[in-house]
Structures are given as structure tokens and as C-alpha cells.
Coordinates of C-alpha atoms in Angstrom, one line a residue:
M1 CA -8.6 12.6 25.4
I2 CA -5.7 9.9 24.2
I3 CA -3.0 11.4 23.0
D4 CA -0.6 9.2 20.4
C5 CA 3.4 10.7 21.3
H6 CA 4.8 8.7 18.2
G7 CA 4.1 8.8 14.7
H8 CA 5.9 9.0 11.7
F9 CA 4.5 10.6 7.9
T10 CA 5.1 6.3 6.4
T11 CA 3.2 7.6 4.2
A12 CA 3.5 10.9 2.5
P13 CA 2.7 10.2 -0.9
P14 CA 5.4 8.6 -3.5
Q15 CA 7.3 12.3 -5.3
V16 CA 8.2 12.1 -1.7
A17 CA 10.5 9.2 -2.1
A18 CA 11.1 10.0 -6.1
W19 CA 12.8 13.6 -4.8
R20 CA 15.1 11.9 -2.4
E21 CA 16.1 9.5 -4.7
R22 CA 17.5 11.7 -7.0
Q23 CA 18.6 13.8 -3.5
I24 CA 20.8 10.5 -3.0
A25 CA 22.0 10.0 -6.8
A26 CA 23.7 13.2 -6.9
I27 CA 25.3 12.6 -3.7
G28 CA 29.3 14.2 -4.7
S29 CA 27.5 16.3 -7.5
P30 CA 25.6 19.0 -5.6
A31 CA 25.1 20.8 -9.5
D32 CA 23.0 18.1 -10.3
A33 CA 20.6 18.0 -6.6
P34 CA 16.7 18.7 -6.9
D35 CA 15.4 21.7 -6.0
P36 CA 13.2 21.4 -2.9
D37 CA 11.1 24.0 -4.3
A38 CA 10.5 21.7 -7.2
L39 CA 9.2 19.1 -5.1
V40 CA 5.3 19.5 -6.0
V41 CA 2.7 18.1 -3.2
T42 CA -0.4 19.3 -3.1
D43 CA -2.9 20.1 -0.1
D44 CA -4.9 16.7 -2.0
D45 CA -1.5 14.7 -2.2
L46 CA -1.2 15.5 2.0
R47 CA -5.1 14.0 2.6
E48 CA -4.6 11.5 0.8
A49 CA -1.8 10.2 2.2
V50 CA -3.0 10.1 5.8
G51 CA -7.4 9.7 5.2
A52 CA -6.9 6.4 4.3
N53 CA -3.7 5.0 6.5
Q54 CA -3.1 7.5 10.0
L55 CA -6.8 8.9 10.1
R56 CA -8.4 5.9 9.7
F57 CA -7.0 3.9 11.9
M58 CA -6.6 6.7 14.6
D59 CA -10.9 7.0 14.4
E60 CA -10.6 2.8 14.2
R61 CA -8.6 3.0 17.4
G62 CA -10.6 6.0 18.8
I63 CA -7.2 7.9 19.2
D64 CA -7.5 11.9 19.5
L65 CA -3.5 13.2 18.2
T66 CA -0.4 12.2 17.2
V67 CA 2.4 13.6 17.1
F68 CA 3.9 13.7 13.6
S69 CA 7.0 13.3 12.5
P70 CA 8.7 12.8 9.3
R71 CA 9.5 9.0 8.7
A72 CA 12.6 7.7 11.2
S73 CA 13.9 5.5 8.7
F74 CA 14.2 7.8 6.1
M75 CA 15.7 10.1 7.9
A76 CA 19.2 8.4 6.5
H77 CA 21.7 10.4 8.6
H78 CA 24.5 8.9 7.3
L79 CA 24.1 10.2 3.5
G80 CA 26.2 12.1 1.8
D81 CA 26.4 15.1 4.0
L82 CA 25.6 18.0 6.6
A83 CA 24.2 20.2 2.9
V84 CA 22.4 17.7 2.6
S85 CA 20.9 16.2 5.2
A86 CA 19.8 20.2 6.2
A87 CA 17.7 20.1 2.9
W88 CA 16.4 16.6 3.8
A89 CA 15.0 17.8 7.1
R90 CA 13.7 21.2 5.9
V91 CA 11.5 18.9 2.7
C92 CA 11.0 15.9 5.3
N93 CA 9.5 18.6 7.9
D94 CA 8.2 21.3 6.2
L95 CA 5.6 18.6 4.8
V96 CA 4.3 17.5 8.6
H97 CA 4.1 20.8 9.5
R98 CA 1.2 20.6 6.5
V99 CA -0.7 18.0 7.6
A100 CA -0.9 19.5 11.4
A101 CA -2.4 23.1 8.9
L102 CA -4.3 20.4 7.0
Y103 CA -5.3 18.9 10.9
P104 CA -4.6 20.5 13.9
D105 CA -7.6 18.8 16.2
R106 CA -5.3 15.6 14.4
F107 CA -1.7 15.6 14.4
A108 CA 0.5 18.4 15.8
T109 CA 4.8 19.0 14.4
G110 CA 7.5 16.8 15.8
A111 CA 10.2 17.3 13.8
M112 CA 13.4 15.9 12.7
L113 CA 17.3 17.3 12.8
P114 CA 19.7 17.7 9.8
Q115 CA 22.2 15.5 11.7
S116 CA 25.8 14.4 9.9
P117 CA 28.0 11.9 11.1
G118 CA 31.5 13.9 12.4
V119 CA 29.6 17.3 12.2
D120 CA 29.3 19.1 15.3
P121 CA 25.7 18.7 16.9
A122 CA 25.5 22.7 17.5
T123 CA 24.8 22.9 13.2
C124 CA 21.4 21.6 14.3
L125 CA 20.0 24.2 16.1
P126 CA 19.0 26.7 12.7
E127 CA 15.8 23.9 11.3
L128 CA 15.4 23.1 15.3
R129 CA 14.7 27.2 15.8
R130 CA 12.8 27.2 12.3
A131 CA 10.7 23.8 13.1
V132 CA 10.1 25.6 16.5
E133 CA 9.3 29.2 16.2
E134 CA 8.3 29.0 12.0
L135 CA 6.5 25.3 11.8
G136 CA 5.1 25.5 15.7
A137 CA 6.9 21.6 16.8
V138 CA 6.4 19.7 19.7
S139 CA 9.0 17.8 19.5
V140 CA 12.1 17.0 18.0
N141 CA 13.8 13.5 17.3
L142 CA 17.6 13.4 18.3
N143 CA 19.3 10.1 16.7
P144 CA 22.3 9.0 19.1
D145 CA 23.9 7.4 15.7
P146 CA 24.1 9.3 12.9
S147 CA 26.1 7.1 11.4
G148 CA 24.2 4.6 10.6
G149 CA 24.5 1.5 12.6
R150 CA 28.3 1.9 13.2
W151 CA 27.7 4.1 16.3
T152 CA 30.8 6.7 15.6
A153 CA 29.0 9.7 17.8
P154 CA 29.9 10.6 21.0
P155 CA 27.6 9.1 24.1
L156 CA 24.6 11.3 24.8
T157 CA 26.4 12.8 27.7
D158 CA 28.8 13.8 26.2
R159 CA 29.5 17.6 26.1
S160 CA 29.3 18.2 22.4
W161 CA 25.5 18.0 22.6
Y162 CA 24.8 20.9 25.1
P163 CA 24.0 23.1 22.8
L164 CA 21.1 21.0 21.6
Y165 CA 20.4 20.3 25.4
E166 CA 20.5 24.3 25.8
A167 CA 18.1 25.3 23.4
L168 CA 15.9 22.5 23.6
T169 CA 15.5 23.7 27.8
A170 CA 14.9 27.1 26.3
Y171 CA 12.4 26.3 23.8
D172 CA 10.7 23.8 27.0
V173 CA 10.2 21.5 23.9
P174 CA 11.4 17.4 24.5
A175 CA 13.5 15.2 22.3
M176 CA 12.4 11.3 20.8
I177 CA 15.7 9.7 20.9
H178 CA 15.3 7.9 17.7
V179 CA 17.2 6.5 15.8
S180 CA 16.9 5.7 11.4
T181 CA 18.5 3.1 8.7
S182 CA 21.0 1.1 9.9
C183 CA 23.8 0.4 7.0
N184 CA 25.2 -1.9 8.9
P185 CA 23.7 -5.6 8.0
A186 CA 24.0 -7.4 11.4
F187 CA 21.8 -5.2 12.5
H188 CA 18.4 -4.8 10.2
T189 CA 16.6 -1.6 11.3
T190 CA 13.6 -1.7 12.9
G191 CA 14.0 -5.6 14.7
A192 CA 17.1 -5.5 15.7
H193 CA 18.4 -1.0 15.9
Y194 CA 16.0 0.7 17.1
L195 CA 15.7 -1.6 20.1
N196 CA 19.7 -1.8 20.3
A197 CA 19.4 2.4 20.5
D198 CA 17.0 2.7 22.5
T199 CA 18.8 0.5 25.5
T200 CA 22.6 2.5 23.8
A201 CA 21.1 5.3 25.1
F202 CA 19.2 4.4 28.6
M203 CA 22.8 3.5 29.4
Q204 CA 24.3 6.2 28.9
L205 CA 22.2 8.4 30.2
V206 CA 23.0 5.5 33.7
Q207 CA 26.8 6.7 32.9
G208 CA 26.7 10.1 33.5
D209 CA 25.3 13.6 34.8
L210 CA 23.0 14.9 32.0
F211 CA 20.2 16.0 33.9
A212 CA 22.2 17.8 36.5
D213 CA 23.4 19.8 34.0
F214 CA 19.9 19.9 32.5
P215 CA 17.2 19.1 35.0
T216 CA 14.7 20.5 33.0
L217 CA 15.2 18.6 29.9
R218 CA 13.4 16.1 28.7
L219 CA 13.6 12.6 26.5
V220 CA 11.9 10.5 25.6
I221 CA 12.9 6.5 24.5
P222 CA 10.5 4.8 22.2
H223 CA 9.6 1.5 21.5
G224 CA 9.6 0.7 25.4
G225 CA 12.9 1.5 25.8
G226 CA 14.5 -0.9 23.9
A227 CA 15.7 -3.7 26.8
V228 CA 15.6 -1.3 29.7
P229 CA 12.5 -1.9 32.1
Y230 CA 12.9 -6.3 31.0
H231 CA 16.1 -6.2 32.4
W232 CA 15.3 -3.1 34.9
G233 CA 17.5 -5.5 37.2
R234 CA 20.6 -5.5 35.5
F235 CA 20.4 -1.9 35.7
R236 CA 20.2 -0.8 38.5
G237 CA 22.2 -3.2 39.9
L238 CA 25.1 -2.1 36.9
A239 CA 24.5 1.5 38.2
Q240 CA 25.4 0.0 41.6
A241 CA 28.3 -1.1 40.6
L242 CA 29.4 1.7 38.7
G243 CA 28.5 4.6 41.5
R244 CA 25.9 5.6 40.1
P245 CA 22.4 7.0 41.4
D246 CA 19.2 4.2 41.7
P247 CA 18.1 4.4 37.5
V248 CA 14.5 5.5 39.0
T249 CA 16.1 8.9 39.1
L250 CA 16.4 9.2 35.3
L251 CA 12.6 8.9 35.6
D252 CA 12.0 12.4 36.4
N253 CA 13.5 13.6 33.0
V254 CA 13.2 10.3 30.5
S255 CA 10.0 8.7 29.5
F256 CA 9.3 5.3 28.0
D257 CA 6.5 4.7 25.4
T258 CA 4.1 1.6 24.7
C259 CA 5.1 0.8 21.8
V260 CA 5.4 -2.4 22.8
Y261 CA 3.1 -5.3 20.5
H262 CA 1.9 -7.2 23.0
Q263 CA 0.2 -7.8 26.0
P264 CA 2.2 -9.2 28.4
G265 CA 5.5 -6.9 27.1
I266 CA 3.2 -3.8 28.6
D267 CA 1.4 -5.3 31.5
L268 CA 5.7 -5.7 32.6
L269 CA 6.5 -2.2 31.0
T270 CA 3.2 -0.6 33.2
R271 CA 4.3 -2.6 36.4
V272 CA 8.3 -2.0 36.7
I273 CA 8.1 1.9 35.1
P274 CA 6.1 3.9 37.2
S275 CA 2.6 4.9 35.1
R276 CA 4.8 8.8 35.1
A277 CA 7.1 8.0 32.4
V278 CA 4.7 6.7 30.7
L279 CA 3.1 8.0 27.5
F280 CA 0.3 6.0 25.1
A281 CA 2.4 5.6 21.9
S282 CA 2.1 3.0 19.0
E283 CA 4.1 3.9 15.9
M284 CA 1.5 3.5 13.9
I285 CA 1.5 3.1 10.7
G286 CA 5.1 1.5 11.6
A287 CA 7.2 -0.9 12.0
V288 CA 4.7 -3.9 12.0
R289 CA 1.5 -3.2 10.9
G290 CA -0.3 -7.0 10.2
V291 CA -2.5 -8.6 12.1
D292 CA -1.3 -11.2 15.2
P293 CA -3.3 -14.1 14.2
D294 CA -3.5 -15.4 17.7
T295 CA -5.9 -12.3 18.4
G296 CA -6.9 -11.2 15.5
H297 CA -5.5 -7.2 16.3
H298 CA -3.0 -5.3 14.4
F299 CA -0.6 -5.3 16.5
D300 CA 0.3 -1.7 16.6
D301 CA -3.4 -2.0 18.4
T302 CA -1.8 -0.6 22.0
R303 CA -5.0 1.0 23.4
R304 CA -6.0 -1.9 23.7
Y305 CA -2.9 -3.7 25.6
V306 CA -3.2 -1.0 27.9
E307 CA -6.2 -0.4 28.9
A308 CA -7.0 -4.3 28.9
T309 CA -3.5 -4.1 31.6
P310 CA -4.9 -5.4 35.5
H311 CA -2.7 -3.3 37.9
L312 CA -3.4 0.3 36.2
T313 CA -5.7 2.7 38.5
D314 CA -8.0 4.6 36.7
A315 CA -5.4 7.5 37.9
D316 CA -2.8 6.0 35.6
L317 CA -4.6 5.3 32.7
E318 CA -5.5 8.9 32.5
A319 CA -2.1 9.8 33.2
V320 CA -0.8 7.7 30.1
R321 CA -3.2 8.4 27.9
Y322 CA -2.9 11.9 27.6
G323 CA -1.6 13.3 30.8
N324 CA 2.0 12.6 31.1
A325 CA 2.9 13.5 27.3
L326 CA 0.9 16.4 28.0
R327 CA 3.3 17.6 30.7
V328 CA 6.5 16.2 28.5
H329 CA 4.7 18.5 25.9
P330 CA 4.4 21.8 27.1
R331 CA 3.7 23.2 23.7
L332 CA 1.3 20.4 23.0
A333 CA -0.5 21.3 26.3
A334 CA -0.6 25.0 25.5
R335 CA -1.8 25.0 21.9
L336 CA -4.9 22.3 23.0
T337 CA -5.3 24.6 25.8
A338 CA -6.3 27.6 23.9
R339 CA -8.0 25.4 21.6
P340 CA -12.3 26.2 21.7
S341 CA -12.6 22.4 22.8
A342 CA -10.8 22.7 25.3
A343 CA -13.2 22.4 28.1
G344 CA -13.4 18.7 27.1
L345 CA -9.9 17.9 28.4

């Protein structure tokens, strides 16, 4: 089995973006905000949106199931206030839940949180509870920079985040540390801001003691961990200089995904980071959608790279393909175990 732990609904029907545009236009004038119930998306709309896109590529690449969450760049927590973010999160989470309900063997719900700059993270708890208890979410995306590139939020180790961590550990649900759109023109959203955030989040964890307080909390840092695996010696040296434990100790709680779009990158990732801390992912259909002219294959066809990595044993590959995903996402594991076809796992 192959589980892709990182997919987004980037192909949502066009009326979703139109509704969002109306919502953004009404910022500052709540009476003009569109009603979420006025957004009409049929099941056929959803089937069309994923059938010719995510499902087609999953079938072509042999990916069995994707943890599917709202489009990351559209979370845009920096727009509007908490009420705007709450309404948008509800709309987006309901849509990915409906996709997962239409294709329960192919998608599992990953939820976004209604974060807002300068607002207590505890305000996300009602939507987190709804996502897990009512929508069956197996993971959430946690934005370490709701300000959209201004980095006004405290580090992830700050106690202001603790109510979220308490809920995540109580539900036994992991968080993927994933930023959204950059509103700073100096930082391209997917080419700079995403990778900067992955690196920044890990360094914050190096500097803090988060897992002493939450020993069972599980975090996934996407996009191969940003710069982390490629500068592992730097992080080890900085930890030493700061009197912190070796960063390898973080890997009991932190995993990196395989959204790295060339063979040498995957080779280095899987050589530096122990296989127990690597989750298969492609972020398909995502930031990089083209075909590599050097190989003739899509850049984001990451299964090809993972399986061509020479130093992973059969046991390592099994862990990366699906074993680690099931350990990190126990609610997904429980759901799959309950399936009639579970004997094939």
C-alpha cells in the first residue's frame, strides 16, 4: 500500500473561489459577506474536480490513498479577521470531507484551522473539534505564520500554542506545519515562503522543549523539511552551541515528507533522516505541476524517486510507503483496519 500524506484540494470547483472572492470583498462589511449555505457544490462537481485530476494521477502512479486537505495557499489567514477565517475554514473542511466521503478508500480528511494574526490560537479549538469529531479528520494543517510572511506569531514552542497541542494529543491527531500565501513580495509563496517556514519551524523546535511537555505530540514538516536535511550538520552544530540536545532526538516526534522533486534530493533526505521519520508524499496536484524535460516524468511523481533510492532496504521502503503514515496518523490506521479489505495491508 502507498499512502500520500500530503495532498490539497487545489482543483476545487470554480464556484468555491468565486465565493471566497465575494467574502474577501466584504471584509470590513460583515453584512455583505456571502452565506456559506449559498455556495452550491454538487457531488458531481466534486467527482469531476478530483476524477480527472488527483484520482487520475493516483491511479497512474499507484498511490492508494491521500490525506487530503484544503488548498494551503488559499487558507490566507492574513485576510480579514477570525470570523472570516472561521467561515472559510468551515467551507473548505466541509468540501474535503465530502470528497473523502465520496471516495472513502482513496481520501482521508485533513483539516485547516481558522487561524488569524494576533488572535489566541485557542480560538481554533471549536473547528478542530468539529473537524475530528464530525468530519473524521485524521490530521490538521497548522500555520506557524498566520500573518502571511510577516512572522508576527510567537514560535511554535510558545505556550500560547499549548491549547492546540493539548487537543491534538487528546485526539491523537498529528499536525502538518504548513504556511499559506505570502503577502510579502520578497518571498515567493511556494518557492521561498513554504521552504523558509519548514526550516524556521524546525529551528524553533531545536531551541525549545516542546516535546518535554507533549511527549506524544506528532508534527509533520512538509517539502522534505525545507533546508533541514541538507544542512543537518549546521543544525547539529547550532544545537551543540546552544546547549540543546542533538536534533536527532526530535525525530521521535517530528517527521519529514518526500515532497522533494528530484532524485538527488530524495537520496539525501532518506540518507540523512532515519527512515522511521520519513513519510511518503507528493503534494500532487500542487506547486510544481510540470514535466521534467530531463526525465520525461512529472516533477511531483515522487514515488519514482523514493523507489529508486539505492540505500533503502525493503523494510525501510515499507515504512516510508505506508507504515510511518499509519503510525503518525492513528485515526487513519484505525479506519483502514476496520475496512473489509484491511487484510491486504
